[in-house]
XYZ file of C-alpha atoms in Angstrom:
391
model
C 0.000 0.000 0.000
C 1.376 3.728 -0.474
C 2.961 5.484 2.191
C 1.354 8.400 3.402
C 3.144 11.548 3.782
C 3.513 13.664 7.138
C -0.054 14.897 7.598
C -1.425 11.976 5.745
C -1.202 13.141 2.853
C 0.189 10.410 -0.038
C 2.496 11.030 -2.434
C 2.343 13.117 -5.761
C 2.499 10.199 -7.919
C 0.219 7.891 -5.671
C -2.330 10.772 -5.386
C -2.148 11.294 -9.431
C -2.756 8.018 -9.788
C -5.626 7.758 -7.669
C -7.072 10.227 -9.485
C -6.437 8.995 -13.173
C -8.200 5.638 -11.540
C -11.856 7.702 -10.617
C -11.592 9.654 -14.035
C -11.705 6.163 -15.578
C -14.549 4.986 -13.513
C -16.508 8.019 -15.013
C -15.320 7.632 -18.161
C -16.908 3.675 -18.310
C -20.124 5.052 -17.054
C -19.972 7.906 -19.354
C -19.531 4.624 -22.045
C -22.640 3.006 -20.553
C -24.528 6.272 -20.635
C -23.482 6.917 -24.107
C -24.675 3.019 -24.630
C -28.053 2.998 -23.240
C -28.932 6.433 -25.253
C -28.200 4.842 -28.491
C -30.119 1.749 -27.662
C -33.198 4.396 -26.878
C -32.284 6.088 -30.305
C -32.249 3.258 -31.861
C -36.044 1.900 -30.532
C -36.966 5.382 -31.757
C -36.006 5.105 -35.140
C -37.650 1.270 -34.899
C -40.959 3.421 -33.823
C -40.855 6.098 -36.675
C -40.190 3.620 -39.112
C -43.457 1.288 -38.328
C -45.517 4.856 -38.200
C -44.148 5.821 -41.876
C -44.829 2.170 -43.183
C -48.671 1.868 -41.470
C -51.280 1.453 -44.206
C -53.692 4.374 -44.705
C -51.988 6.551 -41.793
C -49.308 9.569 -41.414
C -46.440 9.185 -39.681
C -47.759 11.723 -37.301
C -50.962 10.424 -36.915
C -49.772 7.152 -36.419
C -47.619 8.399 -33.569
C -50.251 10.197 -31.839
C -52.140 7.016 -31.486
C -49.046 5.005 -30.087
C -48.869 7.668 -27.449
C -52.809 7.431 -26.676
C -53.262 3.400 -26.068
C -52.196 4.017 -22.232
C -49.465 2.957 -19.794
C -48.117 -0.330 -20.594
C -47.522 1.322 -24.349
C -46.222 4.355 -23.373
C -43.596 2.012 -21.419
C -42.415 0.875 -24.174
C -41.514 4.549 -26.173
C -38.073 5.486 -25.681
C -37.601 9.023 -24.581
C -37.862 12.286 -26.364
C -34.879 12.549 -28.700
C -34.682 15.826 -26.881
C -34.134 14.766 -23.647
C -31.671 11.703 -24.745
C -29.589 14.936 -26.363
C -30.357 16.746 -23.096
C -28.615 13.937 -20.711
C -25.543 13.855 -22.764
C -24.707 17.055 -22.475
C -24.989 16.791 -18.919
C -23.102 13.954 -18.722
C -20.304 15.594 -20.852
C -20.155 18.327 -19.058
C -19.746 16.488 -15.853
C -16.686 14.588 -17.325
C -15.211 17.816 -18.703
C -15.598 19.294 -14.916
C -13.937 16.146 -13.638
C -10.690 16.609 -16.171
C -10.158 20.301 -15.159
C -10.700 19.626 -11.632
C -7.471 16.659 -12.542
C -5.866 19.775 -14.692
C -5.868 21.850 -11.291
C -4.749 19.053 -8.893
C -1.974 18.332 -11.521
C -0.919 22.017 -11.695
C -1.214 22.614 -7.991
C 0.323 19.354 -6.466
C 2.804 17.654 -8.879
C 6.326 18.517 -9.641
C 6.469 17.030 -13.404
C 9.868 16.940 -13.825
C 9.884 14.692 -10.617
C 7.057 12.550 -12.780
C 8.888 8.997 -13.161
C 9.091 8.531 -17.001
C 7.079 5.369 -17.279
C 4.733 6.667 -15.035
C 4.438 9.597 -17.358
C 4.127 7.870 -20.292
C 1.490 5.139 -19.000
C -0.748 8.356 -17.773
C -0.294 9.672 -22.003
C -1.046 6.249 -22.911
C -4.181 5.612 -20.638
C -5.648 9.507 -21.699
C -4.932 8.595 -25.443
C -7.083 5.479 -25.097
C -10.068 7.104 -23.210
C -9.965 10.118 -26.240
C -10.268 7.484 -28.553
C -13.284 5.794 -27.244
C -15.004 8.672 -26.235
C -14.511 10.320 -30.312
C -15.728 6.631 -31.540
C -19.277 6.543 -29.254
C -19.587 10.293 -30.493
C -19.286 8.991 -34.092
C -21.949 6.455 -33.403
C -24.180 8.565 -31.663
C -24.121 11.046 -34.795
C -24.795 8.202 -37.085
C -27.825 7.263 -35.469
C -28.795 10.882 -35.011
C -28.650 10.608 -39.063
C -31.487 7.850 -38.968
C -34.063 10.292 -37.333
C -36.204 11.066 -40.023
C -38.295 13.587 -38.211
C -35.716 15.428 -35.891
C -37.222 19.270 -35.999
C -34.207 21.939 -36.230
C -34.020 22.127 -32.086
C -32.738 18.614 -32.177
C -30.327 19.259 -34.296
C -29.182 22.414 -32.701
C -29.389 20.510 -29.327
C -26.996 16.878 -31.060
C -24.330 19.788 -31.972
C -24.373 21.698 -28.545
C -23.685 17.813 -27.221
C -20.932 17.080 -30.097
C -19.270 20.637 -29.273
C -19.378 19.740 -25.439
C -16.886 16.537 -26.747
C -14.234 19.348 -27.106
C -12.942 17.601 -23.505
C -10.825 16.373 -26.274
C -8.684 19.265 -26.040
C -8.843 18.863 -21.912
C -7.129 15.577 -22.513
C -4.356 17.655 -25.366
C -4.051 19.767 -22.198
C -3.163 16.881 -19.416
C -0.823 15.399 -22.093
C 0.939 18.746 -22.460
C 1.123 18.815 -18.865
C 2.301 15.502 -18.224
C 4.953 16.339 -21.236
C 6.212 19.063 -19.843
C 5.569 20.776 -23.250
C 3.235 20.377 -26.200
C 6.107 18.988 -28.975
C 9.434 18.244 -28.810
C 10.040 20.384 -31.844
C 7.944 22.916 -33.231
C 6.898 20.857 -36.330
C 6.705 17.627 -34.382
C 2.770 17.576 -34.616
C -0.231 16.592 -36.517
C -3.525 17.806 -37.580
C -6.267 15.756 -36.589
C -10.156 15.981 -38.248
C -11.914 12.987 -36.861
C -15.395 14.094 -38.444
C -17.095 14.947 -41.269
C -18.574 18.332 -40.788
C -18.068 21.918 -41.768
C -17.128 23.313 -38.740
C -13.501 21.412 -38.041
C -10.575 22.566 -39.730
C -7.094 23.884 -39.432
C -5.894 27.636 -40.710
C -2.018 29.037 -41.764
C -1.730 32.228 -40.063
C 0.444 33.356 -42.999
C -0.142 33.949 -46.871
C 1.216 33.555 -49.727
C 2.930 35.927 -51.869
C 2.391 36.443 -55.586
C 3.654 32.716 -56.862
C 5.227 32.121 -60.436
C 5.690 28.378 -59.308
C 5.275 26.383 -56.092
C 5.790 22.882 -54.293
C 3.423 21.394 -51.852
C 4.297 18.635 -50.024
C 2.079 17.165 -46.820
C 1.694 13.484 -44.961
C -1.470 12.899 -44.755
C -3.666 9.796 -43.636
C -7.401 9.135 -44.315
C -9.856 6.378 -44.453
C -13.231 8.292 -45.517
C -15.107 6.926 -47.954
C -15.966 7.955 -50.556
C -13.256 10.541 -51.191
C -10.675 11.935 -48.458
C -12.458 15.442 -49.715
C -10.021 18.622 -49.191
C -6.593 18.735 -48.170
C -6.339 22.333 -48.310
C -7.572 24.840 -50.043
C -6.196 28.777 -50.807
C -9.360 31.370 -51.958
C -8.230 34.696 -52.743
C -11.135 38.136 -52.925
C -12.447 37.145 -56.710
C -11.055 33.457 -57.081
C -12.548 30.898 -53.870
C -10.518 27.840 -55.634
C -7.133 29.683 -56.483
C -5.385 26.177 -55.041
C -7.101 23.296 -54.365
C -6.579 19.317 -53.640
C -9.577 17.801 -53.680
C -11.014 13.949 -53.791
C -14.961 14.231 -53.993
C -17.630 11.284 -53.975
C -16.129 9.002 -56.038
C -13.871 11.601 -58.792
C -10.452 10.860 -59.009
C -8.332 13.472 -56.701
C -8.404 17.063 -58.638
C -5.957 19.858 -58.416
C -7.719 23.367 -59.119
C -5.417 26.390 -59.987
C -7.454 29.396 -60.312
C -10.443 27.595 -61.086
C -9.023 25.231 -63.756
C -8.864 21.199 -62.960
C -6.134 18.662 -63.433
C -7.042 15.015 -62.256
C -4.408 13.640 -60.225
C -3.136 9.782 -60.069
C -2.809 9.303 -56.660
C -4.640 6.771 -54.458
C -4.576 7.502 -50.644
C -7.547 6.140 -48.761
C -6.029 3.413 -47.274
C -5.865 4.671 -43.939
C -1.907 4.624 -44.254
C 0.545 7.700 -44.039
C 1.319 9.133 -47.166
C 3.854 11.358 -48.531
C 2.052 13.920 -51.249
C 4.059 16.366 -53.524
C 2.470 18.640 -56.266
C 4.472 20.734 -57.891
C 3.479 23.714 -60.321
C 4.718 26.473 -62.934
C 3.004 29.431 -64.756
C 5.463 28.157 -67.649
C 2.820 26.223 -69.530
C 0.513 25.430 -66.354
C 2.719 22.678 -66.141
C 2.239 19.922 -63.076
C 3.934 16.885 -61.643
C 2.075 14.622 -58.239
C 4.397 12.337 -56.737
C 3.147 10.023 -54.150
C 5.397 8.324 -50.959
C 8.461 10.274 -53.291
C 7.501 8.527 -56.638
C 6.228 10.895 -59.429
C 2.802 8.942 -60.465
C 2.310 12.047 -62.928
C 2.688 14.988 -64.727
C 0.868 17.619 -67.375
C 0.869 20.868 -68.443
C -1.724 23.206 -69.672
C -3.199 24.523 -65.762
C -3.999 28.026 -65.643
C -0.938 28.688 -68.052
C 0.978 31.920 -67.487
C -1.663 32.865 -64.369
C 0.401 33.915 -61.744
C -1.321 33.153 -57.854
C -2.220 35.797 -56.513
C -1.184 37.280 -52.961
C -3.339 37.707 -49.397
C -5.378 34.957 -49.397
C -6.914 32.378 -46.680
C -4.807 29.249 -46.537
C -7.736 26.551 -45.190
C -6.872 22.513 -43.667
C -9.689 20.285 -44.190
C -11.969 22.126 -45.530
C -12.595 23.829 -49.128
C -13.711 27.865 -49.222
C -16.857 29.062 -51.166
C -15.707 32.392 -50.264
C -12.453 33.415 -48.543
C -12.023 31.748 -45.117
C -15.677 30.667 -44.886
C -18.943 28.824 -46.650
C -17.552 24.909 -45.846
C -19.517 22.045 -47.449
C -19.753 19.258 -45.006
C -19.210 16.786 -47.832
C -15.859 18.237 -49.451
C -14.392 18.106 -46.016
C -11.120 16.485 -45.101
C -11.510 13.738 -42.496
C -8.252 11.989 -41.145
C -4.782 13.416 -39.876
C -1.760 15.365 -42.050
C 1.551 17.101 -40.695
C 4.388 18.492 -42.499
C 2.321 20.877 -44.627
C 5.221 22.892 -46.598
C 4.818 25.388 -49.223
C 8.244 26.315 -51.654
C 7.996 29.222 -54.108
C 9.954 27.112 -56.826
C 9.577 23.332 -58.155
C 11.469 21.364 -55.758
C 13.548 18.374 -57.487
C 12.766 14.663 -57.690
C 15.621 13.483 -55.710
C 15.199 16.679 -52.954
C 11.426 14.905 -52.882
C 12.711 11.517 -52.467
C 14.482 12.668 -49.716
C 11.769 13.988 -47.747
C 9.305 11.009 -48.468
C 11.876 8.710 -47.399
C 12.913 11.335 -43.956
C 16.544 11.423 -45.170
C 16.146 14.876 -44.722
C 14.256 17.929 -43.679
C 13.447 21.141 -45.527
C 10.893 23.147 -44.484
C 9.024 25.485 -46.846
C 10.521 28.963 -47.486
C 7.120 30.423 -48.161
C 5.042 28.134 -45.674
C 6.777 25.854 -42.452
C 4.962 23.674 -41.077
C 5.551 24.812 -37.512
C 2.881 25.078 -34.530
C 3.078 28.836 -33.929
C 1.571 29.119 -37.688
C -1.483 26.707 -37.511
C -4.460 27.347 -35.795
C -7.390 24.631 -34.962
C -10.908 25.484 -34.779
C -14.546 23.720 -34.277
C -13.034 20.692 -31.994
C -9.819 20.378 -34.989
C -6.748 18.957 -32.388
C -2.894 19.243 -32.818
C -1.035 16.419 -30.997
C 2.250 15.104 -30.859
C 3.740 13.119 -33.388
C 7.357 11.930 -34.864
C 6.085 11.371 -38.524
C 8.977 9.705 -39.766
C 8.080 6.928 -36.740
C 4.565 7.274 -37.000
């Protein structure tokens, strides 16, 4: 058993663990929670779908007389979607009250540098794997949120305030941080992550580009969504919302725009694997080359020819611009993880590609580094650790 200090008190480490131990017993019944609301959306759905099938009645009408036959049948009606949506977010919010209360006992009581390292790393490992579960019940719950034919406009608005209250995802970014010491090793040691499909997640550059004559983009990227990653990144300028785009939507091969003009690309990356993606560009010709994991898979000419791209503009991860900075479509969005999202004002070589595909080097871009001071997140969008070449 631990040793209590003078005072009876126990020790940093034994009182941080005792405290990782009840935010996992909240966490399971948040899981149960989360469990028995999707079995009651689910008996819902069962309901509307007999009332829209019943011979010679409405849906509605149908409904209504469920609701009149008495007790016993009212037993059997799951709740109001309303109040299932309700109870999460009261349930969220109690779990995000019991993290910061652990960010404040962490802050207040534990010398981190004194943090054993395997300690230390079990703790990342342990908040990693509660993150993850917690993101895959909110993915269910929105699917079956999907299946309610009938939800009225305050559901909805009700299913997103309980998806935004899942931004405890950040409060466990935070205890890693703390538990880290600091949020990266290096400044470009981190990924993007966009675990949904919505228009509302996505990553900005703080910077912009100058007036280009040529460029390389290069980016590792990983996705599994089906069908099509949708957008990379996009760059909308006042006049021209598609002045650079990457793009994979429905089932089109992958596109590159350049001022509104299309190129289809011969690349294949929705394996769920890390790749390595290079396209490279010149005025000269509107000519283009895509190289994949440092291969070049192809090239062309004849893309916006002799336009050069134009300065000041919004540089967007994850999600493509109708109009500068703004106007996502939920189903162009990006859904997976990138890092190393460089930008060069020239065509970069083959063999300097090679290199970085392979991690035999690093060379940041001279227009845009990929470095955490110049990305922002917004709309529950995470940065987190990550050694890409490892990863």
């Amino acid at each position: 058993p631990p040793v209590p200090m003078q005072g009876g008190a126990l020790p940093p480490e034994e009182e941080l663990k005792a405290t990782v131990l009840q935010l996992r017993e909240t966490v399971l019944q948040q899981k149960e929670t989360i469990g028995s609301q999707r079995e009651a959306i689910r008996e819902l759905t069962g309901k509307l779908s007999r009332c829209e099938s019943a011979d010679g009645k409405s849906a509605t009408g149908t409904w209504k007389n469920e609701l009149g036959k008495g007790k016993d049948t009212m037993g059997d009606l799951p709740r109001d979607p309303a109040q299932v949506i309700d109870q999460l977010s009261r349930t969220m919010q109690t779990l995000k009250d019991r993290l910061e209360s652990l960010e404040h006992q962490l802050r207040a009581n534990v010398s981190y540098a004194a943090l054993p390292n395997d300690l230390r790393e079990m703790l990342q490992r342990r908040l990693g794997d509660l993150e993850r579960q917690l993101l895959s019940k909110v993915a269910e719950l929105e699917d079956e949120k999907s299946l309610l034919h009938n939800e009225t406009s305050a559901h909805r608005q009700k299913t997103e305030t309980a998806l935004n209250a899942l931004l405890i995802r950040k409060r466990f970014f935070f205890l890693n941080v703390i538990l880290g010491n600091s949020a990266f090793k290096s400044p470009d040691e981190f990924k993007v992550s966009l675990p949904l499909r919505t228009n509302y997640l996505y990553g900005k550059i703080k910077k912009t580009l100058p007036e280009l004559y040529a460029f390389t983009v290069c980016l590792w990227l990983r996705s599994s969504a089906s069908p099509g990653i949708g957008t990379p990144f996009s760059y909308a300028v006042p006049g021209q919302a598609n002045e650079i785009v990457l793009i994979e939507w429905g089932n089109n091969p992958i596109e590159l725009l350049i001022n509104d003009k299309v190129a289809q690309l011969p690349l294949f990356i929705s394996d769920g694997k890390w790749h390595h993606i290079c396209i490279t560009w010149t005025t000269r010709d509107g000519m283009w080359e895509a190289f994949q994991d440092g291969e070049k898979l192809g090239t062309g000419e004849n893309l916006a020819p002799w336009h050069p791209i134009k300065p000041g503009g919004v540089l967007i991860l994850g999600q493509e611009q109708d109009t500068v900075g703004g106007r996502f479509d939920a189903t162009q969005a990006f859904v997976g993880e990138m890092s190393q999202f460089n930008i060069w004002d020239r065509v970069l070589k083959a063999e300097d590609i090679m290199n970085i595909a392979n991690c035999s080097t690093n060379m940041p871009g001279n227009i845009i580094p990929w470095v955490d001071n110049n990305v922002d997140v917004f709309g529950g969008a995470t940065k987190w650790p990550v050694e890409t070449c490892e990863e």
